[in-house]
Every structure is written in structure tokens, then in C-alpha cells.
Short mmCIF file of C-alpha atoms and ligand atoms in Angstrom, two decimals:
data_model
loop_
_atom_site.label_atom_id
_atom_site.label_comp_id
_atom_site.label_asym_id
_atom_site.label_seq_id
_atom_site.Cartn_x
_atom_site.Cartn_y
_atom_site.Cartn_z
CA UNK A 1 0.28 -0.23 0.55
CA UNK A 2 0.67 4.10 -0.43
CA UNK A 3 2.72 4.94 2.29
CA UNK A 4 0.90 9.11 2.23
CA UNK A 5 3.08 10.66 4.67
CA UNK A 6 7.06 9.42 2.95
CA UNK A 7 8.55 12.91 1.37
CA UNK A 8 10.26 9.85 -1.24
CA UNK A 9 8.48 8.31 -4.09
CA UNK A 10 10.22 5.51 -6.30
CA UNK A 11 11.07 6.63 -9.52
CA UNK A 12 12.44 3.38 -11.82
CA UNK A 13 15.25 5.49 -14.09
CA UNK A 14 15.99 2.71 -16.74
CA UNK A 15 15.73 -1.01 -17.04
CA UNK A 16 16.82 -3.96 -19.02
CA UNK A 17 16.81 -7.56 -18.99
CA UNK A 18 19.19 -10.25 -21.25
CA UNK A 19 18.08 -14.14 -22.60
CA UNK A 20 20.13 -16.84 -23.42
CA UNK A 21 21.96 -17.28 -26.28
CA UNK A 22 19.66 -21.28 -27.26
CA UNK A 23 16.48 -20.52 -28.88
CA UNK A 24 14.32 -23.96 -28.27
CA UNK A 25 11.46 -24.51 -30.36
CA UNK A 26 8.02 -26.75 -29.25
CA UNK A 27 8.71 -28.55 -32.28
CA UNK A 28 11.94 -29.81 -30.96
CA UNK A 29 10.68 -30.60 -27.37
CA UNK A 30 8.14 -32.61 -29.06
CA UNK A 31 11.29 -35.17 -30.43
CA UNK A 32 11.67 -36.10 -26.42
CA UNK A 33 8.34 -35.45 -24.45
CA UNK A 34 5.06 -37.13 -25.17
CA UNK A 35 3.68 -33.00 -26.78
CA UNK A 36 2.84 -31.30 -30.18
CA UNK A 37 3.61 -27.56 -31.47
CA UNK A 38 0.04 -27.27 -31.31
CA UNK A 39 -1.07 -28.37 -28.03
CA UNK A 40 1.09 -25.74 -26.86
CA UNK A 41 -0.12 -23.46 -28.83
CA UNK A 42 -3.44 -23.29 -29.25
CA UNK A 43 -3.75 -24.86 -24.13
CA UNK A 44 -0.37 -22.26 -23.21
CA UNK A 45 -0.12 -19.51 -26.64
CA UNK A 46 4.20 -20.75 -26.35
CA UNK A 47 6.00 -21.39 -29.58
CA UNK A 48 9.34 -21.31 -27.87
CA UNK A 49 11.83 -20.23 -24.95
CA UNK A 50 15.04 -19.77 -24.11
CA UNK A 51 17.50 -21.70 -22.40
CA UNK A 52 20.52 -20.96 -20.63
CA UNK A 53 23.82 -23.10 -21.45
CA UNK A 54 25.99 -25.35 -19.58
CA UNK A 55 27.29 -23.68 -16.95
CA UNK A 56 25.91 -20.39 -17.68
CA UNK A 57 23.81 -19.48 -13.93
CA UNK A 58 20.99 -17.57 -12.60
CA UNK A 59 23.75 -14.87 -10.75
CA UNK A 60 25.25 -14.62 -15.00
CA UNK A 61 21.30 -13.76 -16.31
CA UNK A 62 21.21 -11.55 -13.48
CA UNK A 63 24.26 -9.46 -14.18
CA UNK A 64 23.56 -9.25 -18.02
CA UNK A 65 19.92 -7.71 -17.54
CA UNK A 66 22.09 -4.98 -15.07
CA UNK A 67 24.19 -3.67 -16.98
CA UNK A 68 21.03 -2.62 -19.48
CA UNK A 69 19.66 -1.39 -17.01
CA UNK A 70 22.92 0.55 -15.29
CA UNK A 71 23.15 2.07 -18.68
CA UNK A 72 19.92 2.49 -19.55
CA UNK A 73 19.16 4.34 -16.54
CA UNK A 74 22.32 6.87 -16.88
CA UNK A 75 24.05 4.97 -12.35
CA UNK A 76 27.63 3.94 -12.35
CA UNK A 77 27.78 0.90 -8.59
CA UNK A 78 28.64 3.58 -7.17
CA UNK A 79 24.89 4.99 -7.05
CA UNK A 80 24.21 1.91 -5.87
CA UNK A 81 23.40 0.97 -2.27
CA UNK A 82 20.74 -1.67 -2.12
CA UNK A 83 20.47 -5.46 -4.40
CA UNK A 84 17.42 -6.84 -4.48
CA UNK A 85 17.20 -10.81 -6.41
CA UNK A 86 14.01 -12.52 -7.04
CA UNK A 87 15.11 -15.68 -7.93
CA UNK A 88 13.43 -19.41 -7.26
CA UNK A 89 16.54 -20.86 -9.31
CA UNK A 90 19.51 -19.72 -6.90
CA UNK A 91 23.55 -20.31 -8.01
CA UNK A 92 23.53 -22.03 -4.63
CA UNK A 93 21.39 -22.06 -1.19
CA UNK A 94 23.12 -19.53 0.20
CA UNK A 95 25.02 -16.62 -0.23
CA UNK A 96 22.08 -14.72 -1.70
CA UNK A 97 22.19 -15.20 -5.54
CA UNK A 98 21.59 -10.75 -4.92
CA UNK A 99 25.81 -10.84 -3.63
CA UNK A 100 27.32 -12.77 -6.90
CA UNK A 101 26.00 -9.59 -8.90
CA UNK A 102 26.65 -7.36 -6.22
CA UNK A 103 29.94 -8.25 -6.42
CA UNK A 104 30.22 -9.35 -9.60
CA UNK A 105 29.08 -5.38 -10.64
CA UNK A 106 31.98 -3.84 -8.00
CA UNK A 107 29.92 -3.15 -5.69
CA UNK A 108 30.57 -3.50 -1.17
CA UNK A 109 28.34 -1.44 0.58
CA UNK A 110 25.10 -1.63 0.80
CA UNK A 111 22.96 -4.14 1.36
CA UNK A 112 21.89 -7.50 -1.08
CA UNK A 113 19.00 -10.64 -0.74
CA UNK A 114 17.05 -12.51 -2.49
CA UNK A 115 13.54 -12.42 -2.26
CA UNK A 116 11.24 -15.93 -3.09
CA UNK A 117 7.94 -15.36 -4.15
CA UNK A 118 8.59 -17.36 -7.10
CA UNK A 119 6.49 -16.51 -10.06
CA UNK A 120 5.38 -12.77 -8.09
CA UNK A 121 9.44 -13.04 -7.67
CA UNK A 122 10.11 -9.81 -9.27
CA UNK A 123 6.18 -7.70 -8.01
CA UNK A 124 7.98 -8.63 -3.75
CA UNK A 125 10.48 -7.30 -4.51
CA UNK A 126 9.42 -4.34 -6.41
CA UNK A 127 7.66 -3.27 -4.10
CA UNK A 128 10.14 -4.23 -0.73
CA UNK A 129 12.49 -2.04 -2.74
CA UNK A 130 10.10 0.45 -3.22
CA UNK A 131 9.44 0.63 1.19
CA UNK A 132 13.47 1.29 1.26
CA UNK A 133 13.27 3.92 -0.95
CA UNK A 134 10.40 5.42 0.75
CA UNK A 135 11.02 4.70 4.50
CA UNK A 136 15.05 6.75 3.31
CA UNK A 137 16.63 4.34 4.41
CA UNK A 138 18.28 3.39 0.18
CA UNK A 139 18.53 5.90 -2.52
CA UNK A 140 19.43 3.96 -5.68
CA UNK A 141 17.96 -0.06 -5.97
CA UNK A 142 18.68 -2.29 -8.55
CA UNK A 143 16.54 -5.30 -8.54
CA UNK A 144 16.29 -7.90 -11.20
CA UNK A 145 13.68 -10.84 -12.36
CA UNK A 146 15.95 -13.96 -12.99
CA UNK A 147 16.02 -17.56 -13.83
CA UNK A 148 17.01 -21.38 -14.99
CA UNK A 149 13.71 -22.74 -14.22
CA UNK A 150 14.33 -24.97 -17.01
CA UNK A 151 16.79 -26.41 -14.70
CA UNK A 152 14.18 -27.48 -11.58
CA UNK A 153 12.02 -28.71 -15.03
CA UNK A 154 10.79 -32.65 -14.30
CA UNK A 155 11.82 -33.73 -18.77
CA UNK A 156 8.96 -36.38 -18.25
CA UNK A 157 6.58 -34.64 -17.46
CA UNK A 158 4.37 -32.35 -20.15
CA UNK A 159 2.26 -30.69 -17.50
CA UNK A 160 5.08 -28.62 -16.78
CA UNK A 161 8.00 -29.39 -18.76
CA UNK A 162 6.97 -27.04 -22.14
CA UNK A 163 6.08 -24.07 -19.96
CA UNK A 164 8.44 -22.27 -18.49
CA UNK A 165 11.74 -21.11 -19.60
CA UNK A 166 15.13 -18.96 -19.14
CA UNK A 167 16.08 -15.29 -18.48
CA UNK A 168 16.63 -12.04 -16.27
CA UNK A 169 14.86 -8.81 -16.84
CA UNK A 170 16.18 -5.51 -13.55
CA UNK A 171 15.06 -1.95 -12.86
CA UNK A 172 16.83 0.82 -11.74
CA UNK A 173 15.13 2.80 -9.28
CA UNK A 174 15.85 5.88 -7.34
CA UNK A 175 14.58 7.10 -4.15
CA UNK A 176 12.69 11.24 -5.35
CA UNK A 177 11.51 13.92 -3.16
CA UNK A 178 8.19 14.17 -3.66
CA UNK A 179 6.39 17.10 -5.13
CA UNK A 180 5.86 20.27 -2.28
CA UNK A 181 3.16 19.75 -0.51
CA UNK A 182 1.19 16.58 0.82
CA UNK A 183 -1.03 15.43 -3.36
CA UNK A 184 -4.21 13.85 -2.17
CA UNK A 185 -5.04 11.05 -3.87
CA UNK A 186 -5.75 12.13 -7.02
CA UNK A 187 -2.81 14.36 -7.48
CA UNK A 188 -0.33 11.21 -6.55
CA UNK A 189 -1.13 9.46 -9.71
CA UNK A 190 0.53 11.80 -11.37
CA UNK A 191 3.94 12.02 -9.58
CA UNK A 192 6.08 9.93 -11.72
CA UNK A 193 7.32 6.78 -9.63
CA UNK A 194 5.51 4.14 -7.97
CA UNK A 195 2.78 4.56 -6.91
CA UNK A 196 1.70 2.00 -5.10
CA UNK A 197 1.68 -2.13 -4.50
CA UNK A 198 -0.82 -4.71 -3.60
CA UNK A 199 0.69 -8.13 -1.85
CA UNK A 200 -1.29 -11.11 -0.61
CA UNK A 201 -0.31 -14.49 0.11
CA UNK A 202 -2.64 -17.82 0.20
CA UNK A 203 -0.85 -21.27 1.46
CA UNK A 204 -3.33 -23.37 1.69
CA UNK A 205 -1.70 -23.31 -2.00
CA UNK A 206 1.14 -24.89 -1.29
CA UNK A 207 0.53 -28.21 -3.49
CA UNK A 208 -0.58 -26.56 -6.66
CA UNK A 209 2.77 -24.92 -7.63
CA UNK A 210 5.50 -26.56 -5.47
CA UNK A 211 9.00 -28.24 -6.17
CA UNK A 212 9.38 -31.13 -4.93
CA UNK A 213 12.93 -30.89 -2.73
CA UNK A 214 14.85 -28.63 -0.55
CA UNK A 215 17.86 -28.54 2.22
CA UNK A 216 15.75 -29.08 4.83
CA UNK A 217 13.34 -31.43 3.87
CA UNK A 218 14.86 -33.88 1.25
CA UNK A 219 18.11 -32.76 0.24
CA UNK A 220 17.38 -32.11 -2.85
CA UNK A 221 16.61 -30.04 -5.01
CA UNK A 222 13.54 -30.90 -6.16
CA UNK A 223 11.62 -30.77 -9.55
CA UNK A 224 8.29 -27.96 -10.15
CA UNK A 225 4.81 -29.97 -9.43
CA UNK A 226 2.07 -28.67 -10.95
CA UNK A 227 -1.49 -28.94 -10.76
CA UNK A 228 -2.21 -26.53 -13.50
CA UNK A 229 -5.98 -26.04 -13.82
CA UNK A 230 -6.25 -24.72 -10.22
CA UNK A 231 -3.88 -23.26 -10.40
CA UNK A 232 -5.02 -21.76 -14.17
CA UNK A 233 -8.96 -21.23 -12.18
CA UNK A 234 -6.83 -18.76 -9.44
CA UNK A 235 -4.65 -17.12 -11.46
CA UNK A 236 -8.00 -14.85 -13.38
CA UNK A 237 -9.41 -14.06 -9.75
CA UNK A 238 -6.78 -13.31 -8.00
CA UNK A 239 -4.98 -11.38 -11.17
CA UNK A 240 -8.11 -9.16 -11.57
CA UNK A 241 -8.39 -8.79 -8.08
CA UNK A 242 -5.27 -7.20 -7.09
CA UNK A 243 -5.89 -5.20 -10.41
CA UNK A 244 -9.11 -3.63 -8.86
CA UNK A 245 -7.33 -3.04 -5.54
CA UNK A 246 -4.87 -1.19 -7.26
CA UNK A 247 -6.77 0.72 -9.62
CA UNK A 248 -8.90 1.72 -6.09
CA UNK A 249 -6.40 2.58 -4.00
CA UNK A 250 -5.46 4.72 -6.93
CA UNK A 251 -8.76 6.91 -8.03
CA UNK A 252 -8.44 5.01 -11.64
CA UNK A 253 -10.44 3.14 -13.59
CA UNK A 254 -8.90 0.02 -16.21
CA UNK A 255 -9.67 2.83 -18.58
CA UNK A 256 -7.01 4.65 -17.36
CA UNK A 257 -4.39 2.68 -17.55
CA UNK A 258 -2.05 2.99 -20.57
CA UNK A 259 -0.49 -0.81 -20.84
CA UNK A 260 -0.62 -3.83 -17.78
CA UNK A 261 3.17 -6.01 -18.30
CA UNK A 262 1.28 -8.74 -16.80
CA UNK A 263 3.31 -12.54 -15.40
CA UNK A 264 3.52 -14.11 -18.32
CA UNK A 265 2.31 -17.70 -18.41
CA UNK A 266 -0.18 -18.63 -20.04
CA UNK A 267 -2.16 -16.61 -23.47
CA UNK A 268 -5.46 -17.95 -21.67
CA UNK A 269 -4.73 -16.29 -18.50
CA UNK A 270 -3.52 -13.00 -19.91
CA UNK A 271 -6.86 -12.93 -22.72
CA UNK A 272 -9.29 -13.90 -19.69
CA UNK A 273 -8.08 -10.85 -17.00
CA UNK A 274 -7.55 -8.96 -19.58
CA UNK A 275 -11.35 -9.77 -20.60
CA UNK A 276 -12.06 -9.65 -16.60
CA UNK A 277 -11.26 -6.66 -16.12
CA UNK A 278 -12.42 -5.11 -19.72
CA UNK A 279 -8.94 -4.11 -20.26
CA UNK A 280 -8.55 -3.48 -24.47
CA UNK A 281 -6.14 -7.22 -25.82
CA UNK A 282 -4.00 -3.67 -27.13
CA UNK A 283 -2.85 -2.26 -24.30
CA UNK A 284 -1.55 -5.94 -22.83
CA UNK A 285 2.29 -6.79 -23.03
CA UNK A 286 2.98 -10.27 -24.17
CA UNK A 287 5.93 -12.17 -24.40
CA UNK A 288 4.74 -15.56 -23.31
CA UNK A 289 4.62 -17.08 -26.97
CA UNK A 290 7.80 -16.32 -27.38
CA UNK A 291 10.26 -16.83 -23.45
CA UNK A 292 7.40 -18.85 -22.11
CA UNK A 293 6.52 -18.65 -18.86
CA UNK A 294 11.04 -17.13 -17.21
CA UNK A 295 8.38 -17.14 -13.06
CA UNK A 296 10.14 -14.09 -11.43
CA UNK A 297 11.78 -13.13 -14.14
CA UNK A 298 8.89 -11.82 -16.47
CA UNK A 299 7.32 -8.79 -16.43
CA UNK A 300 11.13 -7.25 -15.89
CA UNK A 301 11.48 -8.72 -19.39
CA UNK A 302 8.06 -7.73 -21.04
CA UNK A 303 9.08 -4.66 -19.45
CA UNK A 304 12.23 -4.28 -20.92
CA UNK A 305 10.48 -4.68 -24.29
CA UNK A 306 8.22 -2.33 -24.54
CA UNK A 307 9.67 0.39 -23.18
CA UNK A 308 12.11 -0.17 -25.75
CA UNK A 309 10.26 -0.86 -28.29
CA UNK A 310 9.18 2.71 -27.39
CA UNK A 311 5.19 1.86 -26.46
CA UNK A 312 6.07 2.57 -22.83
CA UNK A 313 6.64 5.61 -22.66
CA UNK A 314 7.40 8.87 -19.77
CA UNK A 315 3.84 9.75 -17.76
CA UNK A 316 2.33 6.72 -18.69
CA UNK A 317 0.56 4.86 -16.76
CA UNK A 318 1.76 1.23 -16.40
CA UNK A 319 -0.25 -2.09 -13.59
CA UNK A 320 2.24 -4.76 -12.78
CA UNK A 321 0.52 -7.78 -11.65
CA UNK A 322 1.62 -11.44 -10.58
CA UNK A 323 0.82 -15.08 -9.85
CA UNK A 324 2.72 -18.06 -8.61
CA UNK A 325 3.56 -20.56 -6.19
CA UNK A 326 2.86 -20.12 -2.64
CA UNK A 327 -0.14 -19.89 -4.65
CA UNK A 328 1.33 -15.77 -3.88
CA UNK A 329 0.03 -12.80 -6.35
CA UNK A 330 0.76 -9.49 -6.13
CA UNK A 331 0.48 -6.05 -8.01
CA UNK A 332 2.52 -2.77 -8.69
CA UNK A 333 1.28 0.46 -9.75
CA UNK A 334 3.25 2.88 -11.24
CA UNK A 335 4.14 6.21 -13.52
CA UNK A 336 5.98 5.65 -15.28
O1 LIG B 1 3.30 -18.86 -13.31
C1 LIG B 1 2.95 -19.41 -12.31
C2 LIG B 1 1.81 -20.13 -12.26
N1 LIG B 1 1.31 -21.04 -13.82
C3 LIG B 1 -0.06 -20.42 -14.56
O2 LIG B 1 -0.24 -19.62 -14.50
C4 LIG B 1 0.21 -21.94 -15.45
C5 LIG B 1 -1.66 -22.63 -15.11
N2 LIG B 1 -2.26 -22.89 -15.86
C6 LIG B 1 -2.10 -23.34 -17.14
O3 LIG B 1 -1.96 -22.69 -17.89
C7 LIG B 1 -2.92 -24.95 -18.12
O4 LIG B 1 -3.57 -25.61 -16.79
C8 LIG B 1 -2.25 -25.25 -18.69
C9 LIG B 1 -0.89 -25.44 -19.98
C10 LIG B 1 -1.00 -26.18 -17.40
C11 LIG B 1 -2.37 -26.57 -19.07
O5 LIG B 1 -3.92 -26.36 -20.00
P1 LIG B 1 -5.51 -27.15 -20.06
O6 LIG B 1 -6.03 -27.02 -20.45
O7 LIG B 1 -5.84 -26.87 -17.98
O8 LIG B 1 -5.05 -29.06 -19.52
P2 LIG B 1 -4.67 -29.85 -18.78
O9 LIG B 1 -3.56 -29.54 -18.15
O10 LIG B 1 -6.50 -30.37 -18.04
O11 LIG B 1 -4.90 -31.24 -19.34
C12 LIG B 1 -5.23 -32.04 -20.39
C13 LIG B 1 -4.56 -32.98 -20.75
C14 LIG B 1 -4.67 -33.66 -20.40
O12 LIG B 1 -5.03 -35.10 -21.03
P3 LIG B 1 -6.43 -35.84 -21.14
O13 LIG B 1 -6.19 -36.51 -18.99
O14 LIG B 1 -7.17 -34.82 -21.10
O15 LIG B 1 -6.34 -36.95 -21.33
C15 LIG B 1 -2.97 -33.67 -20.53
O16 LIG B 1 -2.89 -35.27 -20.18
O17 LIG B 1 -4.15 -32.72 -22.45
C16 LIG B 1 -2.75 -33.05 -21.31
N3 LIG B 1 -1.35 -32.75 -21.54
C17 LIG B 1 -0.73 -32.77 -22.70
N4 LIG B 1 -0.45 -33.45 -24.26
C18 LIG B 1 -0.34 -32.63 -25.23
C19 LIG B 1 -1.20 -32.20 -20.73
N5 LIG B 1 0.23 -31.25 -20.46
C20 LIG B 1 0.15 -31.95 -22.33
C21 LIG B 1 0.56 -31.61 -23.23
N6 LIG B 1 1.37 -32.14 -25.02
N7 LIG B 1 2.39 -31.16 -23.06
#
């Protein structure tokens, strides 16, 4: 939620992304998995996914995206005092992937840690950084969503292995003084920056989407397990709910949004949510057909694409939303 008393607002100064070179098409998967291009496209909209090379780790993807975001924002390593990486596929159980990114970028001050909220991870990390910045505790944050999700897939489970891909996206946030006075809710949404964020979790949904391993339970990494149809049902309801919550908190209508940048899990979820909210399909940024579901990386990958191709312009109202394992879900409204 918004903290009206804060003298700061978190501005997004720039963004960047990185996709591993290797492309895997549906046809290629169909050579080893009992599936078809037709089924995958019809049920999910996915046509291809990127896959990290052997030896290419989440921190490598994250660092590559971070460098592009820093160049876009015009900041250097010396400016950064907070690094948050949202990931479900860290290089190691510990230390945090964020500390590896920090070292790779040559940053040695401030805080660096990971956030784990699976596919909602980037929205959770953005909200976390925003709160640190608005509290005045940090000045310039690097927020990354990065995954090598293909490493935790069971390649014999066709219900999951065709749906995911690897990638990373990043943004740079800066704590900027708010316009003087204390603007009303309707005035405050004219300011550029993060207007509000809204996070939710319901741990009763654990069995719908989880990994069947872990350092404390089995001592293994585990593989993704999902009850796809059930997750699908929750996704449309929860995402439409949290988007409405973000709009209501800012006194806005769905028609006020310029862009919606959703988590890219399934084209049918994107269409269903937009329909439920009466949002025109042209306002929805869609990358799922080319990236598949990259978990925490999907929102910043889509955001970066829409910023770089000129769709998202300064002053636009942009709503990011995501839902994932936990269950977790959330939304973040930004005046770009
Ligand atoms: O990012 C976190 C959030 N994750 C999601 O939002 C994912 C949400 N769920 C989904 O996107 C969809 O539920 C899926 C794409 C995972 C599945 O689509 P569905 O229309 O819900 O299919 P289903 O799971 O109900 O399966 C329908 C049929 C089954 O066959 P039977 O039992 O009807 O004979 C499956 O065995 O499709 C079969 N099937 C496949 N067939 C070919 C499942 N996976 C495949 C496959 N290729 N890869």
C-alpha cells in the first residue's frame, strides 16, 4: 500500500533484460516429450523458450540484465546501495544470488539479498525496494528478476516441462523527493514513480504449485510439480482482484491504464484477466509466445521490451501484476 507520509517516491530510472542465446522450439521438445506444437500453442500460447547454457547460472543472467539497466538509467556501480534479486533458482542455497551479482558489478556497499515468491517474485522485490526507498533507508536500488527455471523441470512431465524458460530482467529505482505539499490521492498519481504496490499470499495453495525437494526436507533441489488447471482458475480470479485493488487505491478505472505488464504464464490467463477487467487486449504486453514462463523474470522482461520498442512512454500509467507458487500474487502501479 502507499505510505502517504513518506517524503520520497521511487522513480524507475531505467530497465534492461537478458535472454540466453539458445532457443528451444516446441517442435524440438516434441522430439523427446510426448507433446506437440499444436497442443502447446493452443493451451498456452507458447511457441519457444530460451535455455541457459551449461555453466551459465542465474547470477550470470541477472548480472547481464543489470548492466543493461544501469546503462539505460545512467547509473554506475558506485550509485547502487540496494540490490534485490527475485529468484526461485538461485546459484546456491546460500549465499544470496544478489551478493554474487553485487560482486560481479563491483559494488561493495549497501544491502544485497534475494526474495523468493516464485513467479510473483519481481513484484514482491519491487514492492520491497520501494518500501526501503520511501523509508529513506536506501537511495538507489537495483531490482532483478532472474531464473534458470529449466534446471528444475522434470523433462518427463509434459504437463510442466513445456511451459517454462530462462531469462532475466532488471530495473533501477531511485528515491526522489515528492512534489512539495501533501498531494491528494488523485494528484499523487500524476507524479512519476511507483504509486502503490499490493501483495498477497495464501499458503493453503502450497500443493497446487511447488518443488518436491529442498535443503531442509529432502536434501535435494527437487522438480516443479503443478496442478495446472487449478492454478489457472486461481490465477484469473486473484489477478483480476489485485488489479482492481490497485486501481481502487489510486482512484482509477481500468480505462485509465496505458499498459498492463502481466506475468507471462499462459496467453489464455492474460486474455481471461483482461476480459474480466474490460482492458483492451492491445494494452496488454505479451511475450509468452517467445519467452514462455520465466517465473520471476517474466514481468521485467516484458517491461523492458515494451520500454525499448517505444510502447511505454514517460507519463504512462503502467500496471505490473503476477501470481505464482505459494500461492503468492501482487500488483504494482507505476507512473512511468
Ligand atoms: O507461473 C505460475 C502460474 N502458472 C500458471 O499460471 C499455469 C496455469 N495453468 C495452465 O497454464 C494450464 O492449466 C496448462 C497449460 C498447464 C494446461 O492446460 P489445460 O488446458 O489446463 O490442460 P490440462 O492440464 O487440463 O490437460 C488436458 C489434457 C490432459 O489429457 P487428458 O487427461 O484430457 O487425456 C493432459 O494429459 O492435456 C494433456 N496434456 C498434454 N498434451 C500434450 C498435458 N500437457 C500436455 C502436453 N502435450 N504438453
